[in-house]
């Protein structure tokens, strides 16, 4: 699901993509690191948070002054 979302963001012209992922999600972390190494413009934060709002707070330093899109997959897939 996250690869699909990242690919969609790239197709619509995203400059950077900031992702927060729970440290327990080792396969997701590995996939994101491979994508970053392959040239995807990813900012990856590995941290457990209490809620989506806490996650957004952790990603705030990456958002800058422009537009951004926030989405989550954890409410759909455990």
mmCIF file of N, CA, C and O in Angstrom:
data_model
loop_
_atom_site.group_PDB
_atom_site.id
_atom_site.type_symbol
_atom_site.label_atom_id
_atom_site.label_comp_id
_atom_site.label_asym_id
_atom_site.label_seq_id
_atom_site.Cartn_x
_atom_site.Cartn_y
_atom_site.Cartn_z
ATOM 1 N N UNK A 1 0.819 -1.184 0.000
ATOM 2 C CA UNK A 1 0.000 0.000 0.000
ATOM 3 C C UNK A 1 0.872 1.261 0.000
ATOM 4 O O UNK A 1 0.600 2.198 -0.727
ATOM 5 N N UNK A 2 1.932 1.258 0.802
ATOM 6 C CA UNK A 2 2.763 2.464 0.878
ATOM 7 C C UNK A 2 3.529 2.691 -0.423
ATOM 8 O O UNK A 2 3.694 3.833 -0.861
ATOM 9 N N UNK A 3 3.964 1.624 -1.075
ATOM 10 C CA UNK A 3 4.658 1.766 -2.357
ATOM 11 C C UNK A 3 3.704 2.377 -3.382
ATOM 12 O O UNK A 3 4.086 3.274 -4.139
ATOM 13 N N UNK A 4 2.476 1.924 -3.392
ATOM 14 C CA UNK A 4 1.477 2.467 -4.308
ATOM 15 C C UNK A 4 1.272 3.954 -4.058
ATOM 16 O O UNK A 4 1.248 4.760 -4.991
ATOM 17 N N UNK A 5 1.118 4.350 -2.796
ATOM 18 C CA UNK A 5 0.928 5.765 -2.468
ATOM 19 C C UNK A 5 2.137 6.604 -2.882
ATOM 20 O O UNK A 5 1.985 7.684 -3.457
ATOM 21 N N UNK A 6 3.327 6.116 -2.618
ATOM 22 C CA UNK A 6 4.531 6.852 -2.989
ATOM 23 C C UNK A 6 4.604 7.016 -4.512
ATOM 24 O O UNK A 6 4.913 8.099 -5.010
ATOM 25 N N UNK A 7 4.298 5.953 -5.232
ATOM 26 C CA UNK A 7 4.305 6.050 -6.691
ATOM 27 C C UNK A 7 3.273 7.066 -7.199
ATOM 28 O O UNK A 7 3.553 7.821 -8.126
ATOM 29 N N UNK A 8 2.110 7.106 -6.591
ATOM 30 C CA UNK A 8 1.093 8.098 -6.965
ATOM 31 C C UNK A 8 1.606 9.501 -6.690
ATOM 32 O O UNK A 8 1.480 10.400 -7.536
ATOM 33 N N UNK A 9 2.196 9.722 -5.528
ATOM 34 C CA UNK A 9 2.726 11.057 -5.194
ATOM 35 C C UNK A 9 3.804 11.483 -6.185
ATOM 36 O O UNK A 9 3.870 12.637 -6.590
ATOM 37 N N UNK A 10 4.640 10.539 -6.595
ATOM 38 C CA UNK A 10 5.686 10.856 -7.570
ATOM 39 C C UNK A 10 5.072 11.230 -8.919
ATOM 40 O O UNK A 10 5.508 12.171 -9.570
ATOM 41 N N UNK A 11 4.039 10.510 -9.331
ATOM 42 C CA UNK A 11 3.394 10.772 -10.624
ATOM 43 C C UNK A 11 2.726 12.146 -10.671
ATOM 44 O O UNK A 11 2.612 12.732 -11.742
ATOM 45 N N UNK A 12 2.277 12.646 -9.521
ATOM 46 C CA UNK A 12 1.620 13.957 -9.510
ATOM 47 C C UNK A 12 2.590 15.080 -9.163
ATOM 48 O O UNK A 12 2.187 16.210 -8.958
ATOM 49 N N UNK A 13 3.888 14.772 -9.101
ATOM 50 C CA UNK A 13 4.895 15.815 -8.974
ATOM 51 C C UNK A 13 5.356 16.180 -7.583
ATOM 52 O O UNK A 13 5.844 17.289 -7.364
ATOM 53 N N UNK A 14 5.257 15.277 -6.625
ATOM 54 C CA UNK A 14 5.752 15.568 -5.272
ATOM 55 C C UNK A 14 7.256 15.825 -5.305
ATOM 56 O O UNK A 14 8.001 15.105 -5.982
ATOM 57 N N UNK A 15 7.684 16.869 -4.601
ATOM 58 C CA UNK A 15 9.113 17.168 -4.491
ATOM 59 C C UNK A 15 9.794 16.261 -3.472
ATOM 60 O O UNK A 15 10.913 15.800 -3.674
ATOM 61 N N UNK A 16 9.143 16.068 -2.338
ATOM 62 C CA UNK A 16 9.649 15.230 -1.252
ATOM 63 C C UNK A 16 8.471 14.461 -0.672
ATOM 64 O O UNK A 16 7.334 14.918 -0.743
ATOM 65 N N UNK A 17 8.758 13.331 -0.057
ATOM 66 C CA UNK A 17 7.738 12.524 0.605
ATOM 67 C C UNK A 17 8.274 12.164 1.981
ATOM 68 O O UNK A 17 9.307 11.505 2.098
ATOM 69 N N UNK A 18 7.590 12.635 3.012
ATOM 70 C CA UNK A 18 7.980 12.332 4.392
ATOM 71 C C UNK A 18 7.095 11.200 4.904
ATOM 72 O O UNK A 18 5.874 11.247 4.771
ATOM 73 N N UNK A 19 7.733 10.187 5.472
ATOM 74 C CA UNK A 19 7.029 8.998 5.931
ATOM 75 C C UNK A 19 7.446 8.716 7.367
ATOM 76 O O UNK A 19 8.629 8.740 7.690
ATOM 77 N N UNK A 20 6.453 8.433 8.210
ATOM 78 C CA UNK A 20 6.767 7.963 9.562
ATOM 79 C C UNK A 20 6.302 6.511 9.649
ATOM 80 O O UNK A 20 5.221 6.169 9.178
ATOM 81 N N UNK A 21 7.153 5.677 10.207
ATOM 82 C CA UNK A 21 6.858 4.251 10.283
ATOM 83 C C UNK A 21 7.249 3.728 11.664
ATOM 84 O O UNK A 21 8.259 4.132 12.235
ATOM 85 N N UNK A 22 6.420 2.850 12.174
ATOM 86 C CA UNK A 22 6.650 2.237 13.481
ATOM 87 C C UNK A 22 7.895 1.350 13.414
ATOM 88 O O UNK A 22 8.071 0.607 12.446
ATOM 89 N N UNK A 23 8.762 1.410 14.428
ATOM 90 C CA UNK A 23 9.980 0.583 14.418
ATOM 91 C C UNK A 23 9.705 -0.918 14.329
ATOM 92 O O UNK A 23 10.570 -1.673 13.893
ATOM 93 N N UNK A 24 8.505 -1.349 14.716
ATOM 94 C CA UNK A 24 8.172 -2.774 14.643
ATOM 95 C C UNK A 24 7.908 -3.228 13.205
ATOM 96 O O UNK A 24 7.877 -4.430 12.931
ATOM 97 N N UNK A 25 7.763 -2.296 12.290
ATOM 98 C CA UNK A 25 7.456 -2.616 10.887
ATOM 99 C C UNK A 25 8.738 -2.744 10.075
ATOM 100 O O UNK A 25 9.015 -1.953 9.170
ATOM 101 N N UNK A 26 9.522 -3.765 10.388
ATOM 102 C CA UNK A 26 10.847 -3.943 9.776
ATOM 103 C C UNK A 26 10.790 -4.067 8.252
ATOM 104 O O UNK A 26 11.618 -3.484 7.552
ATOM 105 N N UNK A 27 9.830 -4.806 7.727
ATOM 106 C CA UNK A 27 9.746 -4.973 6.272
ATOM 107 C C UNK A 27 9.441 -3.647 5.580
ATOM 108 O O UNK A 27 9.990 -3.357 4.516
ATOM 109 N N UNK A 28 8.588 -2.840 6.190
ATOM 110 C CA UNK A 28 8.256 -1.535 5.618
ATOM 111 C C UNK A 28 9.479 -0.620 5.656
ATOM 112 O O UNK A 28 9.768 0.080 4.679
ATOM 113 N N UNK A 29 10.196 -0.624 6.758
ATOM 114 C CA UNK A 29 11.413 0.189 6.877
ATOM 115 C C UNK A 29 12.413 -0.221 5.801
ATOM 116 O O UNK A 29 12.981 0.628 5.109
ATOM 117 N N UNK A 30 12.612 -1.526 5.634
ATOM 118 C CA UNK A 30 13.543 -2.020 4.614
ATOM 119 C C UNK A 30 13.121 -1.565 3.220
ATOM 120 O O UNK A 30 13.949 -1.129 2.421
ATOM 121 N N UNK A 31 11.825 -1.659 2.920
ATOM 122 C CA UNK A 31 11.321 -1.253 1.602
ATOM 123 C C UNK A 31 11.543 0.239 1.374
ATOM 124 O O UNK A 31 11.997 0.652 0.306
ATOM 125 N N UNK A 32 11.245 1.055 2.375
ATOM 126 C CA UNK A 32 11.434 2.500 2.245
ATOM 127 C C UNK A 32 12.908 2.845 2.058
ATOM 128 O O UNK A 32 13.247 3.722 1.257
ATOM 129 N N UNK A 33 13.778 2.164 2.776
ATOM 130 C CA UNK A 33 15.217 2.419 2.627
ATOM 131 C C UNK A 33 15.708 2.028 1.236
ATOM 132 O O UNK A 33 16.521 2.733 0.644
ATOM 133 N N UNK A 34 15.189 0.935 0.686
ATOM 134 C CA UNK A 34 15.554 0.542 -0.684
ATOM 135 C C UNK A 34 15.072 1.589 -1.682
ATOM 136 O O UNK A 34 15.796 1.948 -2.619
ATOM 137 N N UNK A 35 13.849 2.082 -1.484
ATOM 138 C CA UNK A 35 13.304 3.091 -2.387
ATOM 139 C C UNK A 35 14.118 4.379 -2.301
ATOM 140 O O UNK A 35 14.413 5.010 -3.312
ATOM 141 N N UNK A 36 14.511 4.759 -1.100
ATOM 142 C CA UNK A 36 15.327 5.956 -0.913
ATOM 143 C C UNK A 36 16.672 5.796 -1.621
ATOM 144 O O UNK A 36 17.132 6.699 -2.320
ATOM 145 N N UNK A 37 17.287 4.634 -1.458
ATOM 146 C CA UNK A 37 18.575 4.368 -2.104
ATOM 147 C C UNK A 37 18.449 4.361 -3.630
ATOM 148 O O UNK A 37 19.408 4.683 -4.333
ATOM 149 N N UNK A 38 17.258 4.037 -4.123
ATOM 150 C CA UNK A 38 17.022 4.001 -5.572
ATOM 151 C C UNK A 38 16.690 5.380 -6.131
ATOM 152 O O UNK A 38 16.462 5.513 -7.328
ATOM 153 N N UNK A 39 16.657 6.396 -5.260
ATOM 154 C CA UNK A 39 16.448 7.753 -5.747
ATOM 155 C C UNK A 39 15.111 8.382 -5.425
ATOM 156 O O UNK A 39 14.872 9.537 -5.797
ATOM 157 N N UNK A 40 14.236 7.675 -4.760
ATOM 158 C CA UNK A 40 12.976 8.293 -4.351
ATOM 159 C C UNK A 40 13.281 9.375 -3.309
ATOM 160 O O UNK A 40 14.099 9.149 -2.403
ATOM 161 N N UNK A 41 12.644 10.534 -3.400
ATOM 162 C CA UNK A 41 12.942 11.639 -2.479
ATOM 163 C C UNK A 41 12.211 11.470 -1.135
ATOM 164 O O UNK A 41 11.250 12.170 -0.827
ATOM 165 N N UNK A 42 12.662 10.512 -0.344
ATOM 166 C CA UNK A 42 11.987 10.174 0.908
ATOM 167 C C UNK A 42 12.707 10.731 2.127
ATOM 168 O O UNK A 42 13.932 10.678 2.215
ATOM 169 N N UNK A 43 11.908 11.243 3.053
ATOM 170 C CA UNK A 43 12.376 11.556 4.403
ATOM 171 C C UNK A 43 11.705 10.528 5.300
ATOM 172 O O UNK A 43 10.475 10.507 5.415
ATOM 173 N N UNK A 44 12.493 9.654 5.904
ATOM 174 C CA UNK A 44 11.951 8.535 6.671
ATOM 175 C C UNK A 44 12.195 8.770 8.155
ATOM 176 O O UNK A 44 13.332 8.964 8.583
ATOM 177 N N UNK A 45 11.120 8.732 8.928
ATOM 178 C CA UNK A 45 11.196 8.842 10.381
ATOM 179 C C UNK A 45 10.717 7.511 10.950
ATOM 180 O O UNK A 45 9.609 7.057 10.639
ATOM 181 N N UNK A 46 11.539 6.877 11.756
ATOM 182 C CA UNK A 46 11.162 5.614 12.397
ATOM 183 C C UNK A 46 10.860 5.928 13.855
ATOM 184 O O UNK A 46 11.765 6.248 14.631
ATOM 185 N N UNK A 47 9.575 5.878 14.202
ATOM 186 C CA UNK A 47 9.167 6.231 15.563
ATOM 187 C C UNK A 47 7.749 5.742 15.818
ATOM 188 O O UNK A 47 6.894 5.840 14.950
ATOM 189 N N UNK A 48 7.518 5.243 17.008
ATOM 190 C CA UNK A 48 6.169 4.871 17.430
ATOM 191 C C UNK A 48 5.490 6.115 17.998
ATOM 192 O O UNK A 48 6.073 6.821 18.816
ATOM 193 N N UNK A 49 4.276 6.383 17.542
ATOM 194 C CA UNK A 49 3.525 7.531 18.034
ATOM 195 C C UNK A 49 2.166 7.074 18.558
ATOM 196 O O UNK A 49 1.701 5.980 18.236
ATOM 197 N N UNK A 50 1.548 7.957 19.326
ATOM 198 C CA UNK A 50 0.276 7.616 19.962
ATOM 199 C C UNK A 50 -0.919 7.718 19.024
ATOM 200 O O UNK A 50 -1.932 7.065 19.250
ATOM 201 N N UNK A 51 -0.825 8.562 18.005
ATOM 202 C CA UNK A 51 -1.976 8.798 17.136
ATOM 203 C C UNK A 51 -1.511 9.426 15.827
ATOM 204 O O UNK A 51 -0.357 9.870 15.722
ATOM 205 N N UNK A 52 -2.391 9.503 14.836
ATOM 206 C CA UNK A 52 -2.031 10.185 13.586
ATOM 207 C C UNK A 52 -1.640 11.653 13.804
ATOM 208 O O UNK A 52 -0.755 12.161 13.111
ATOM 209 N N UNK A 53 -2.236 12.325 14.748
ATOM 210 C CA UNK A 53 -1.865 13.719 15.023
ATOM 211 C C UNK A 53 -0.451 13.804 15.590
ATOM 212 O O UNK A 53 0.294 14.721 15.258
ATOM 213 N N UNK A 54 -0.071 12.859 16.421
ATOM 214 C CA UNK A 54 1.294 12.821 16.927
ATOM 215 C C UNK A 54 2.278 12.537 15.780
ATOM 216 O O UNK A 54 3.373 13.098 15.734
ATOM 217 N N UNK A 55 1.872 11.674 14.863
ATOM 218 C CA UNK A 55 2.716 11.390 13.694
ATOM 219 C C UNK A 55 2.896 12.645 12.847
ATOM 220 O O UNK A 55 4.005 12.962 12.405
ATOM 221 N N UNK A 56 1.804 13.380 12.617
ATOM 222 C CA UNK A 56 1.888 14.619 11.852
ATOM 223 C C UNK A 56 2.827 15.609 12.525
ATOM 224 O O UNK A 56 3.632 16.268 11.870
ATOM 225 N N UNK A 57 2.769 15.684 13.839
ATOM 226 C CA UNK A 57 3.670 16.565 14.587
ATOM 227 C C UNK A 57 5.131 16.173 14.347
ATOM 228 O O UNK A 57 5.997 17.043 14.177
ATOM 229 N N UNK A 58 5.417 14.876 14.333
ATOM 230 C CA UNK A 58 6.790 14.402 14.097
ATOM 231 C C UNK A 58 7.261 14.737 12.679
ATOM 232 O O UNK A 58 8.455 14.957 12.459
ATOM 233 N N UNK A 59 6.335 14.782 11.736
ATOM 234 C CA UNK A 59 6.691 15.067 10.345
ATOM 235 C C UNK A 59 6.702 16.559 10.032
ATOM 236 O O UNK A 59 7.189 16.960 8.967
ATOM 237 N N UNK A 60 6.195 17.379 10.931
ATOM 238 C CA UNK A 60 6.077 18.825 10.696
ATOM 239 C C UNK A 60 7.379 19.479 10.210
ATOM 240 O O UNK A 60 7.332 20.323 9.309
ATOM 241 N N UNK A 61 8.547 19.124 10.749
ATOM 242 C CA UNK A 61 9.783 19.763 10.271
ATOM 243 C C UNK A 61 10.068 19.536 8.780
ATOM 244 O O UNK A 61 10.811 20.294 8.174
ATOM 245 N N UNK A 62 9.464 18.532 8.183
ATOM 246 C CA UNK A 62 9.703 18.225 6.777
ATOM 247 C C UNK A 62 8.705 18.905 5.839
ATOM 248 O O UNK A 62 8.858 18.847 4.633
ATOM 249 N N UNK A 63 7.677 19.531 6.395
ATOM 250 C CA UNK A 63 6.574 20.022 5.565
ATOM 251 C C UNK A 63 6.848 21.344 4.869
ATOM 252 O O UNK A 63 6.287 21.610 3.815
ATOM 253 N N UNK A 64 7.651 22.193 5.445
ATOM 254 C CA UNK A 64 7.950 23.476 4.812
ATOM 255 C C UNK A 64 6.740 24.391 4.791
ATOM 256 O O UNK A 64 5.781 24.214 5.543
ATOM 257 N N UNK A 65 6.779 25.369 3.890
ATOM 258 C CA UNK A 65 5.721 26.374 3.825
ATOM 259 C C UNK A 65 4.709 26.127 2.717
ATOM 260 O O UNK A 65 3.749 26.865 2.583
ATOM 261 N N UNK A 66 4.927 25.138 1.892
ATOM 262 C CA UNK A 66 4.047 24.900 0.753
ATOM 263 C C UNK A 66 2.902 23.963 1.088
ATOM 264 O O UNK A 66 2.616 23.659 2.244
ATOM 265 N N UNK A 67 2.262 23.493 0.043
ATOM 266 C CA UNK A 67 1.166 22.548 0.188
ATOM 267 C C UNK A 67 1.700 21.175 0.563
ATOM 268 O O UNK A 67 2.828 20.816 0.223
ATOM 269 N N UNK A 68 0.860 20.404 1.257
ATOM 270 C CA UNK A 68 1.217 19.020 1.530
ATOM 271 C C UNK A 68 -0.045 18.174 1.583
ATOM 272 O O UNK A 68 -1.143 18.691 1.762
ATOM 273 N N UNK A 69 0.128 16.895 1.407
ATOM 274 C CA UNK A 69 -0.956 15.927 1.485
ATOM 275 C C UNK A 69 -0.604 14.967 2.612
ATOM 276 O O UNK A 69 0.501 14.436 2.647
ATOM 277 N N UNK A 70 -1.540 14.758 3.515
ATOM 278 C CA UNK A 70 -1.321 13.804 4.609
ATOM 279 C C UNK A 70 -2.257 12.616 4.406
ATOM 280 O O UNK A 70 -3.447 12.791 4.158
ATOM 281 N N UNK A 71 -1.699 11.424 4.492
ATOM 282 C CA UNK A 71 -2.500 10.215 4.352
ATOM 283 C C UNK A 71 -1.979 9.182 5.333
ATOM 284 O O UNK A 71 -0.852 9.282 5.816
ATOM 285 N N UNK A 72 -2.791 8.212 5.625
ATOM 286 C CA UNK A 72 -2.383 7.165 6.556
ATOM 287 C C UNK A 72 -2.865 5.821 6.044
ATOM 288 O O UNK A 72 -3.903 5.726 5.407
ATOM 289 N N UNK A 73 -2.081 4.793 6.299
ATOM 290 C CA UNK A 73 -2.507 3.437 5.953
ATOM 291 C C UNK A 73 -2.761 2.606 7.206
ATOM 292 O O UNK A 73 -3.394 1.580 7.126
ATOM 293 N N UNK A 74 -2.332 3.067 8.354
ATOM 294 C CA UNK A 74 -2.475 2.254 9.568
ATOM 295 C C UNK A 74 -3.919 2.113 10.029
ATOM 296 O O UNK A 74 -4.256 1.178 10.727
ATOM 297 N N UNK A 75 -4.809 3.003 9.622
ATOM 298 C CA UNK A 75 -6.209 2.859 10.005
ATOM 299 C C UNK A 75 -6.925 1.854 9.103
ATOM 300 O O UNK A 75 -8.022 1.403 9.422
ATOM 301 N N UNK A 76 -6.300 1.488 7.988
ATOM 302 C CA UNK A 76 -6.898 0.537 7.063
ATOM 303 C C UNK A 76 -6.279 -0.854 7.255
ATOM 304 O O UNK A 76 -6.964 -1.852 7.248
ATOM 305 N N UNK A 77 -4.966 -0.886 7.437
ATOM 306 C CA UNK A 77 -4.257 -2.150 7.575
ATOM 307 C C UNK A 77 -3.480 -2.172 8.873
ATOM 308 O O UNK A 77 -2.721 -1.268 9.165
ATOM 309 N N UNK A 78 -3.682 -3.205 9.660
ATOM 310 C CA UNK A 78 -2.922 -3.317 10.907
ATOM 311 C C UNK A 78 -1.600 -4.003 10.637
ATOM 312 O O UNK A 78 -1.406 -4.633 9.629
#
